[in-house]
XYZ file of C-alpha atoms in Angstrom:
499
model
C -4.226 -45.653 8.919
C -0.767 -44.899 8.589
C 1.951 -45.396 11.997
C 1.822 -41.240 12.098
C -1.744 -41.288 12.523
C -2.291 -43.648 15.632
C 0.724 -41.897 16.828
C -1.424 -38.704 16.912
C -4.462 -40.458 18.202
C -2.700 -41.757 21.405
C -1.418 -38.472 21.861
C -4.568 -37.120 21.375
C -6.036 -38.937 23.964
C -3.823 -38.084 26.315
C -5.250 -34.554 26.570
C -7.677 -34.126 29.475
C -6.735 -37.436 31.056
C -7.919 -37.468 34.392
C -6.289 -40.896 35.362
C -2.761 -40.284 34.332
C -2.497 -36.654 34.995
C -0.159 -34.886 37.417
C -1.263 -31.589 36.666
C -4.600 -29.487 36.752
C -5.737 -26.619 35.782
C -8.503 -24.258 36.157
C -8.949 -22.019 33.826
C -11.519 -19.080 32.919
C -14.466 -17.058 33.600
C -16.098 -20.717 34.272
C -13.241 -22.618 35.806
C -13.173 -25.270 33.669
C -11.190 -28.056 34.563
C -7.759 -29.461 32.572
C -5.696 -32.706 33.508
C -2.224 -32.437 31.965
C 1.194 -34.164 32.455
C 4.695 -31.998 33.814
C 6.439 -33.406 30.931
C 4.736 -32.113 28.105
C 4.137 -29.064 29.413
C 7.485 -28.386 31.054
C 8.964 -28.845 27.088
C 6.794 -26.534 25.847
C 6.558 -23.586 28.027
C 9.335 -22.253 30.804
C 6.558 -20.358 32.148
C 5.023 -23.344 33.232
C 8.175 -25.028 33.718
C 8.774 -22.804 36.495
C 5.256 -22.882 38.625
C 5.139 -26.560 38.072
C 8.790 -27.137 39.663
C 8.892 -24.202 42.457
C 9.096 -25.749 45.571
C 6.116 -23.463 47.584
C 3.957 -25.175 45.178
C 5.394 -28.540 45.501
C 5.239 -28.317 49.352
C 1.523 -27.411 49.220
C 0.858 -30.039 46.791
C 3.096 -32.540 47.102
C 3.129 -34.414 43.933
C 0.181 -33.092 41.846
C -0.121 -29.437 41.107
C -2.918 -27.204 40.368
C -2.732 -24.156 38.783
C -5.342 -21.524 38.563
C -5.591 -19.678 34.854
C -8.460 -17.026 34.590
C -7.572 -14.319 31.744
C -7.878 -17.361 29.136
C -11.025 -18.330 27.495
C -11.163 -22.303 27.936
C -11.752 -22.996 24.592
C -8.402 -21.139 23.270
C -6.586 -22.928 26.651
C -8.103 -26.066 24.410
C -5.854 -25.379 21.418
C -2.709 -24.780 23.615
C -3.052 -28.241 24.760
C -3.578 -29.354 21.182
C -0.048 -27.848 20.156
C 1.191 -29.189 23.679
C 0.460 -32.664 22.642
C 0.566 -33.391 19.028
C 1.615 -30.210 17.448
C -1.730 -29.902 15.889
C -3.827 -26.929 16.664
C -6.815 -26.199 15.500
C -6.217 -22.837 14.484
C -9.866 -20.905 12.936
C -9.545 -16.624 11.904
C -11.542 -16.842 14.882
C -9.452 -17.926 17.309
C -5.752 -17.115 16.026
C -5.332 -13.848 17.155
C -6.274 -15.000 20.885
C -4.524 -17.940 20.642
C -1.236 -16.112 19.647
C -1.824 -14.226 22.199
C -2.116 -16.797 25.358
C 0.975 -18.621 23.349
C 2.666 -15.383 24.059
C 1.935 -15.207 27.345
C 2.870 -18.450 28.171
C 5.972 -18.816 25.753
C 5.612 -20.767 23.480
C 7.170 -20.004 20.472
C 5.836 -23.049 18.405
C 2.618 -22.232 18.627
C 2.990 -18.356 18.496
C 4.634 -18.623 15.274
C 2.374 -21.255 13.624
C -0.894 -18.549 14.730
C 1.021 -15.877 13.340
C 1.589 -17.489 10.057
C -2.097 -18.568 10.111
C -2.825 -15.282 10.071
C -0.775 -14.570 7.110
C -3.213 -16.616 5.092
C -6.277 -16.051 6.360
C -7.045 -12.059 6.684
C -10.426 -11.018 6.022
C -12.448 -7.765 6.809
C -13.397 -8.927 9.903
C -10.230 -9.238 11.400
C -7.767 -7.478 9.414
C -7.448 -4.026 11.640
C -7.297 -6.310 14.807
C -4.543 -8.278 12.986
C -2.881 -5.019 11.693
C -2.230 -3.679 15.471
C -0.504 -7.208 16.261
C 1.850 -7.261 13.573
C 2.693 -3.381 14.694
C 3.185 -4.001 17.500
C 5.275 -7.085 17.224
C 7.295 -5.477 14.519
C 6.192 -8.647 11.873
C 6.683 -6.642 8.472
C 5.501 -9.878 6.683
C 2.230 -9.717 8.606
C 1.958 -6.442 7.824
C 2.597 -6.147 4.642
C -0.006 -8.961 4.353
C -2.354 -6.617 6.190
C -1.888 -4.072 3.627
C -1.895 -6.290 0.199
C -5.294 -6.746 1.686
C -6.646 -3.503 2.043
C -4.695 -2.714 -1.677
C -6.892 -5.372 -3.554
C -9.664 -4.484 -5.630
C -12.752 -4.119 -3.494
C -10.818 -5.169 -0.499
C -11.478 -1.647 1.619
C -15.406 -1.555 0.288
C -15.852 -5.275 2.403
C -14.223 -3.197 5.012
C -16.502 -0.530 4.838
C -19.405 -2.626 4.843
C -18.811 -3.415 8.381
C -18.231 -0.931 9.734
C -21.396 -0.821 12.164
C -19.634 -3.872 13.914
C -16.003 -2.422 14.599
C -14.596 -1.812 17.943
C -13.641 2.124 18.708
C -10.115 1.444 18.672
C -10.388 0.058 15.068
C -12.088 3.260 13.994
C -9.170 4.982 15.515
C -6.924 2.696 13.100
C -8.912 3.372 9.962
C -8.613 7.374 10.488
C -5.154 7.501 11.073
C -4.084 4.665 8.316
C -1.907 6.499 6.102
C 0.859 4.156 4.849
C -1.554 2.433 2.261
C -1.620 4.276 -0.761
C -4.214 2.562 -2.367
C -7.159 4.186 -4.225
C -9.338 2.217 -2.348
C -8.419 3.661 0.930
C -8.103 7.221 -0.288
C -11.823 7.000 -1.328
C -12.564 5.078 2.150
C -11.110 8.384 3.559
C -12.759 10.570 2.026
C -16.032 8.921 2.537
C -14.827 9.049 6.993
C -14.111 12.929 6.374
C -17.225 13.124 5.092
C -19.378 11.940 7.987
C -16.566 13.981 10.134
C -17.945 17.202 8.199
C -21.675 16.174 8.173
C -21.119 15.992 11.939
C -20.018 18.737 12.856
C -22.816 20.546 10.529
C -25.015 19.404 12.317
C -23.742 20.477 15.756
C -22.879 16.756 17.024
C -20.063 15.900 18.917
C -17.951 13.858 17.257
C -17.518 10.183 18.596
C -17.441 6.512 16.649
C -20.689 5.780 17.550
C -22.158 8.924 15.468
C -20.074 8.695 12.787
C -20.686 5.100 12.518
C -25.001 6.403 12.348
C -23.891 8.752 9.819
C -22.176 6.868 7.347
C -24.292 3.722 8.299
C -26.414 4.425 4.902
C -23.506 5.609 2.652
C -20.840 3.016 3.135
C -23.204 0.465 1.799
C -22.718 2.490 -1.806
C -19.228 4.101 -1.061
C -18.603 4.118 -5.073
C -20.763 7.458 -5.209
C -17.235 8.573 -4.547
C -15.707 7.752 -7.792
C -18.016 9.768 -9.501
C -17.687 13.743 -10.322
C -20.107 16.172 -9.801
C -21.816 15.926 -13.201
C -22.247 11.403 -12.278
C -23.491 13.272 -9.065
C -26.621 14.998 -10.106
C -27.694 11.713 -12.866
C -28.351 10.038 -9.459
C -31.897 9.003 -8.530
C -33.104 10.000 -5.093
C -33.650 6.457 -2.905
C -34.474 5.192 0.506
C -30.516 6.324 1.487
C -30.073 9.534 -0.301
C -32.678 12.120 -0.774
C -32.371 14.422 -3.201
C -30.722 17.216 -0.957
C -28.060 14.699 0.383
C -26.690 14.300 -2.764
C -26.518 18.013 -3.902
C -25.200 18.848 -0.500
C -22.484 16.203 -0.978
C -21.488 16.840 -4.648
C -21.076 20.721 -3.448
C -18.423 19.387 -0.276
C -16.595 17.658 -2.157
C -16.327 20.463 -5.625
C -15.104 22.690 -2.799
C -13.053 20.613 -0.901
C -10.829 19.483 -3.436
C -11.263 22.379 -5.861
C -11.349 20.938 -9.451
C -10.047 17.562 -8.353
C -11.689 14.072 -9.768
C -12.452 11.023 -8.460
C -11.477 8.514 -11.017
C -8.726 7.718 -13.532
C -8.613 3.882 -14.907
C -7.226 2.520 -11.455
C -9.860 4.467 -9.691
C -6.874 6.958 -8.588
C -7.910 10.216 -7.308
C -6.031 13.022 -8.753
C -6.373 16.118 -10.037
C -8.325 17.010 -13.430
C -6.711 17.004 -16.794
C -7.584 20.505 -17.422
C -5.942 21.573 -14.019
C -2.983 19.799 -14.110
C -0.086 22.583 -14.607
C 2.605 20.563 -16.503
C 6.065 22.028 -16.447
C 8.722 20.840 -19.381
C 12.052 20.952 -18.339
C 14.652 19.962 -20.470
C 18.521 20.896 -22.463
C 17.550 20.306 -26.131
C 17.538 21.491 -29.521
C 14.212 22.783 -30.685
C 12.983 19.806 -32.936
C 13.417 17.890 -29.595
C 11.289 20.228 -28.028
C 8.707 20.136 -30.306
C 8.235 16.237 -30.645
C 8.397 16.183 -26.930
C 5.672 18.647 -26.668
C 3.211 16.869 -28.680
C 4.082 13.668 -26.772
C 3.411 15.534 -23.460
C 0.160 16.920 -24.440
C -0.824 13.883 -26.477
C -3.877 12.653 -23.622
C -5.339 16.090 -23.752
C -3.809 17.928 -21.033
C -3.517 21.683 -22.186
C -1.638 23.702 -19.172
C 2.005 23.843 -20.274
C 5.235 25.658 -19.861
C 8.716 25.320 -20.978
C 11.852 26.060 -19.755
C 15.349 25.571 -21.154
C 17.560 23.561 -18.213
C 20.556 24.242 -20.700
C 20.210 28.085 -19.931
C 18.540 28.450 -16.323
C 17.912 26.071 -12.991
C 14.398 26.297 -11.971
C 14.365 27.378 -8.106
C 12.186 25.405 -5.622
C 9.589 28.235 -5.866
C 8.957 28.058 -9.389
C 9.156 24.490 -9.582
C 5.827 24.510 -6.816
C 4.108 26.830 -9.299
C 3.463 23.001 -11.189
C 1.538 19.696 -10.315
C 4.222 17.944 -12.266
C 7.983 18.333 -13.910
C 9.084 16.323 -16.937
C 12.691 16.658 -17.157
C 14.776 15.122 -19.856
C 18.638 15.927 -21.436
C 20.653 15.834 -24.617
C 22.424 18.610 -23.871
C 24.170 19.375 -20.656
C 22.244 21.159 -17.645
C 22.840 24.475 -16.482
C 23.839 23.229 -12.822
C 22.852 19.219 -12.601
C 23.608 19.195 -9.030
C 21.893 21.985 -8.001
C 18.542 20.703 -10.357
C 18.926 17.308 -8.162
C 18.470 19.192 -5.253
C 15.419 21.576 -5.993
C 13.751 18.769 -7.508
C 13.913 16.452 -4.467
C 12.686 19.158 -2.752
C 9.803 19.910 -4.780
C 9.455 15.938 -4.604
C 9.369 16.209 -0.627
C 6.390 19.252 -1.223
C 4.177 16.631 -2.505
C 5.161 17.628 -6.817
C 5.444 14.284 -9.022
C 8.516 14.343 -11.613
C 8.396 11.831 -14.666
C 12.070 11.245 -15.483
C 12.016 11.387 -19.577
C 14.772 9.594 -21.034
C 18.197 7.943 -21.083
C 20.532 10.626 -20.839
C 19.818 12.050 -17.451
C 19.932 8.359 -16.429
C 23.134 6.994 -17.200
C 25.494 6.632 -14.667
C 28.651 8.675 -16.366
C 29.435 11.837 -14.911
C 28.586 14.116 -18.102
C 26.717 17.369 -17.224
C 23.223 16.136 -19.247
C 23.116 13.566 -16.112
C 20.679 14.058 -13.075
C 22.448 14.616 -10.194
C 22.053 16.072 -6.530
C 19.617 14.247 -3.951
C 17.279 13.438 -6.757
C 19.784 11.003 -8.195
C 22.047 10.429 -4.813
C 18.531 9.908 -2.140
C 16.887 6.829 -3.355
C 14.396 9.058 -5.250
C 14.611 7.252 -8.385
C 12.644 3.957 -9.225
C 15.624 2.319 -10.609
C 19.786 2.992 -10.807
C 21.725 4.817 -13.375
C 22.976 2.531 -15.322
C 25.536 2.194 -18.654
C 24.008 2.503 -22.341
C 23.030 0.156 -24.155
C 22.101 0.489 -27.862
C 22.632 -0.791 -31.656
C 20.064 -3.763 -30.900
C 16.452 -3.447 -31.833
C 14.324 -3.614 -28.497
C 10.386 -3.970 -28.094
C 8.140 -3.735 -25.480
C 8.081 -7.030 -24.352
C 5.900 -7.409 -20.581
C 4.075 -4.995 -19.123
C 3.929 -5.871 -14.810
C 1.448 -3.385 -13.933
C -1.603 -4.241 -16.790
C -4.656 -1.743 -15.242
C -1.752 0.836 -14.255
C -2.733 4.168 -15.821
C 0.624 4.546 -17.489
C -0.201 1.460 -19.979
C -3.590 2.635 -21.062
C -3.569 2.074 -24.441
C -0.180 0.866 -24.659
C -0.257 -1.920 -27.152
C 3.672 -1.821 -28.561
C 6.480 0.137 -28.207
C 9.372 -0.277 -30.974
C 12.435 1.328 -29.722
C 14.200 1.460 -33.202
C 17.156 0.328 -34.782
C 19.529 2.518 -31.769
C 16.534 1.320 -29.125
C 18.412 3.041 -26.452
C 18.413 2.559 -22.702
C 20.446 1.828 -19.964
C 21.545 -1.420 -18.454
C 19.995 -1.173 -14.576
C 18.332 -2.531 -11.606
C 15.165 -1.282 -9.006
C 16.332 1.032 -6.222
C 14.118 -0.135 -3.132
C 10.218 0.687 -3.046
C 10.393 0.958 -7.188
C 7.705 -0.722 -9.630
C 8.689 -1.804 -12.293
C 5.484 -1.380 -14.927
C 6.704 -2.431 -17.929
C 10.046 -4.022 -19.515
C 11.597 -4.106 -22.912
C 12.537 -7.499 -24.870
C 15.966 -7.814 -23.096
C 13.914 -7.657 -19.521
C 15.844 -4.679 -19.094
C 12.956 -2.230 -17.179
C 11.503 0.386 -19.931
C 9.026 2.479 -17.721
C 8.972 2.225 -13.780
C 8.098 4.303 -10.837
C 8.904 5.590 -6.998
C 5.295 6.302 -5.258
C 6.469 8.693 -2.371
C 4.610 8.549 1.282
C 2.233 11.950 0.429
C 1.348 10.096 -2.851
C 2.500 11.855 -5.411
C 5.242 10.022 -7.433
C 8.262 9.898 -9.409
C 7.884 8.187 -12.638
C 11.205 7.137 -14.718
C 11.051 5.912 -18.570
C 14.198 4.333 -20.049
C 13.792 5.462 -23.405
C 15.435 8.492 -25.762
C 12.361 10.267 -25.557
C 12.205 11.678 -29.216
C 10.779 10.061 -31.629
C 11.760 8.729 -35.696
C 10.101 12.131 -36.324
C 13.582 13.804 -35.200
C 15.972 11.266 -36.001
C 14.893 7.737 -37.994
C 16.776 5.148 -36.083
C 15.136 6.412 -32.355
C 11.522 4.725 -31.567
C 8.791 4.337 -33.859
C 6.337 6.785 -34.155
C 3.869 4.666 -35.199
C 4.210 2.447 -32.301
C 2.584 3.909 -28.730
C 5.548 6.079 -27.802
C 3.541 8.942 -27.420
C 0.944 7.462 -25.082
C 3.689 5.885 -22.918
C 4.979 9.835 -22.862
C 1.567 11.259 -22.535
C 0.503 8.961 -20.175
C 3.195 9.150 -17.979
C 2.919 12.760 -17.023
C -0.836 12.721 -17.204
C -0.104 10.047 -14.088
C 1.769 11.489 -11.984
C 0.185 15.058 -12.606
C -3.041 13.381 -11.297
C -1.181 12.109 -8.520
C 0.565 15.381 -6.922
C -0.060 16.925 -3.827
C 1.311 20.285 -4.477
C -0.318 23.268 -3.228
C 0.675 25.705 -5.868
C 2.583 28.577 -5.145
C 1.293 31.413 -7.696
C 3.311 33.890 -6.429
């Protein structure tokens, strides 16, 4: 046993230690009794510092003090004394959120901060709401952001669900109004809480946790019926939880709540269909580029499409809303690049996704084929403008996302003999999801707070077919295109204006 070790076990010992105690204290529901020493405690917590040492105390009892503690459990009071004494807690997911608290309380920092970084590591669906309102309300952005990664993991939100029977009300409250995960897991968790919320008031019951929580008790068990579409819906056998009619009933909510919407692309993302996505191609370009861009576009199967020349005309706000998503890409110079910035950050802040299509409206010069306006100027981009680089063959080298929808299918990407791009770095809240051969960042996006997005590829769009030295067609340019604006069509939140 090492010199450290017998340290802590005389320490240890000294914990509850009736004979050389000058301090008691009686604490909880059951008034348990604690003998401690002024010394130890007085370095650990000036809120104890000060009762032990204030002389109305002292004059009542003279040398040894008593102090009566009844909004602590005894057994987290148990753990304070551990830290008090030999620094060594024993901190459970049990006990750390109540023993942060009653650190808190008393002041000390040590062991508040050692609980709160337990907590870091050990979040599970039992606790992880309950630890979400601490870190709010302390402001901790690592313990929240902890919280979240959580609920963001695969299957992290269905564990959640699954428990729901045993949640307190104000929990419930937290799960309705969580909106700054953007997870597809959560979205479906919401859907599945609107749900009961509609089934309710069918059914003429008042709404309240308790009946919701009867509700969905026999739904949240299977809350991947969501991911399915209508035509999954009806393959369904009837069972002990779903009779025939609660499935019918359900598959018709949910075709006309979210009118031609689906429920699941390869990341499980909700989003709209491919055959209702309205796909709007914006670009100043000669017609060959047009045309290879086109087929790029459309390559996945999506089949709604417009174009309009941003050489000749600036799209207003109100025609930009009459689309789910905007492709916009120059070689030429824009009609008005400041004033195209601007609509489309507005259309961005309306819930429309925009997939940023190529190097020329992202280099940082001050040529009229550049984006500019808030678009550029607002932090709306996933990365910075940056200078051009070319005249080096580049390949897609590491893709960072792997299951993101935009690299489905991607195998390689050969940017050609020019392989042009520009030289950059992530604006804040960008992801990176894949990266050419000089680590430079080839495709990368923004995800904005309503969901939608604004994707950004650091490529010349066109391909060999228009010019042999730009990226090889036979290489998966086209599905990174296609993809891309499939994506972020899927996730808008535009309400079209048809007007």
């Amino acid at each position: 046993m090492s010199n450290r070790d017998n340290i802590n076990d005389v320490l240890t010992s000294l914990i509850n230690n009736k004979e050389i105690a000058d301090v008691k204290f009686v604490v909880g529901k059951e008034k348990k009794e604690f003998y401690c020493n002024k010394l130890f405690l007085q370095n650990c917590s000036p809120v104890w510092k000060e009762q032990l040492y204030d002389p109305e105390w002292r004059n009542k009892t003279q040398d040894f003090v008593t102090l009566e503690i009844a909004d602590v459990e005894s057994e987290i009071f148990l753990v304070l004394l551990q830290y008090v004494y030999t620094r060594k807690p024993v901190l459970t997911d049990r006990n750390c959120l109540r023993v942060q608290e009653a650190a808190d309380k008393f002041k000390i920092d040590g062991l508040g901060a050692m609980a709160m970084l337990f907590m870091t590591k050990n979040i599970s669906p039992q606790n992880c709401f309950d630890i979400l309102k601490k870190a709010q309300g302390y402001k901790d952005a690592l313990l929240e952001s902890k919280v979240f990664d959580f609920l963001m993991r695969d299957e992290g939100v269905f564990k959640v669900a699954n428990i729901l029977e045993g949640v307190k009300e104000e929990n419930i409250k937290t799960i309705l109004g969580f909106r700054k995960c953007t997870s597809s897991e959560y979205d479906i968790f919401h859907r599945v809480i609107e749900w009961g919320k509609w089934k309710l008031k069918e059914a003429g019951i008042e709404e309240s946790p308790e009946a919701l929580k009867d509700v969905l008790s026999g739904l949240l068990p299977l809350v991947k019926l969501i991911l399915m579409g209508p035509e999954q819906l009806k393959e369904i056998k009837a069972t002990r939880l779903y009779e025939t009619k609660v499935i019918f009933d359900y598959s018709l909510n949910l075709i006309d709540r979210y009118k031609g919407r689906s429920f699941k692309t390869s990341r499980g993302i909700p989003g709209l269909s491919k055959e209702t996505i309205q796909v709007l191609h914006l670009s100043a370009n000669t017609d060959n580029w047009i045309k290879d861009l086109k087929e790029s576009i459309l390559c996945t199967g999506l089949t709604n499409y417009t174009y309009i020349s941003a050489q000749k005309t600036t799209p207003s706000v109100e025609t930009l809303k009459k689309y789910h998503v905007v492709w916009v890409n120059s070689g030429n110079s824009f009609q008005n690049p400041t004033q195209l910035g601007d609509n489309l950050a507005k259309y961005v802040d309306a819930g429309g996704s925009v997939v940023i299509g190529g190097i020329h409206t992202l280099r940082s010069d001050n040529a009229n084929w550049v984006m500019k306006g808030k678009l550029a100027t607002g932090n709306y981009l996933p990365f910075k403008k940056g200078t051009l680089v070319q005249n080096k063959r580049c390949t897609l080298k590491t893709i960072v996302e792997k299951d993101h929808m935009v690299m489905r299918g991607v195998k390689t990407f050969d940017g050609g003999r020019y392989s042009s791009h520009v030289n950059t770095s992530m604006n804040s809240g960008g992801i990176p999801i894949c990266k050419w051969s000089d680590d430079q960042v080839l495709v990368a996006e923004k995800p904005r707070e309503m969901g939608n997005t604004v994707v950004a590829l650091n490529i010349r769009p066109a391909s060999s077919k228009v010019d042999g030295s730009w990226w090889d067609i036979n290489t998966d340019g086209r599905l990174l295109i296609g993809n891309s604006v499939e994506y972020a069509g899927k996730m808008s939140k535009i309400e079209l204006d048809q007007k």
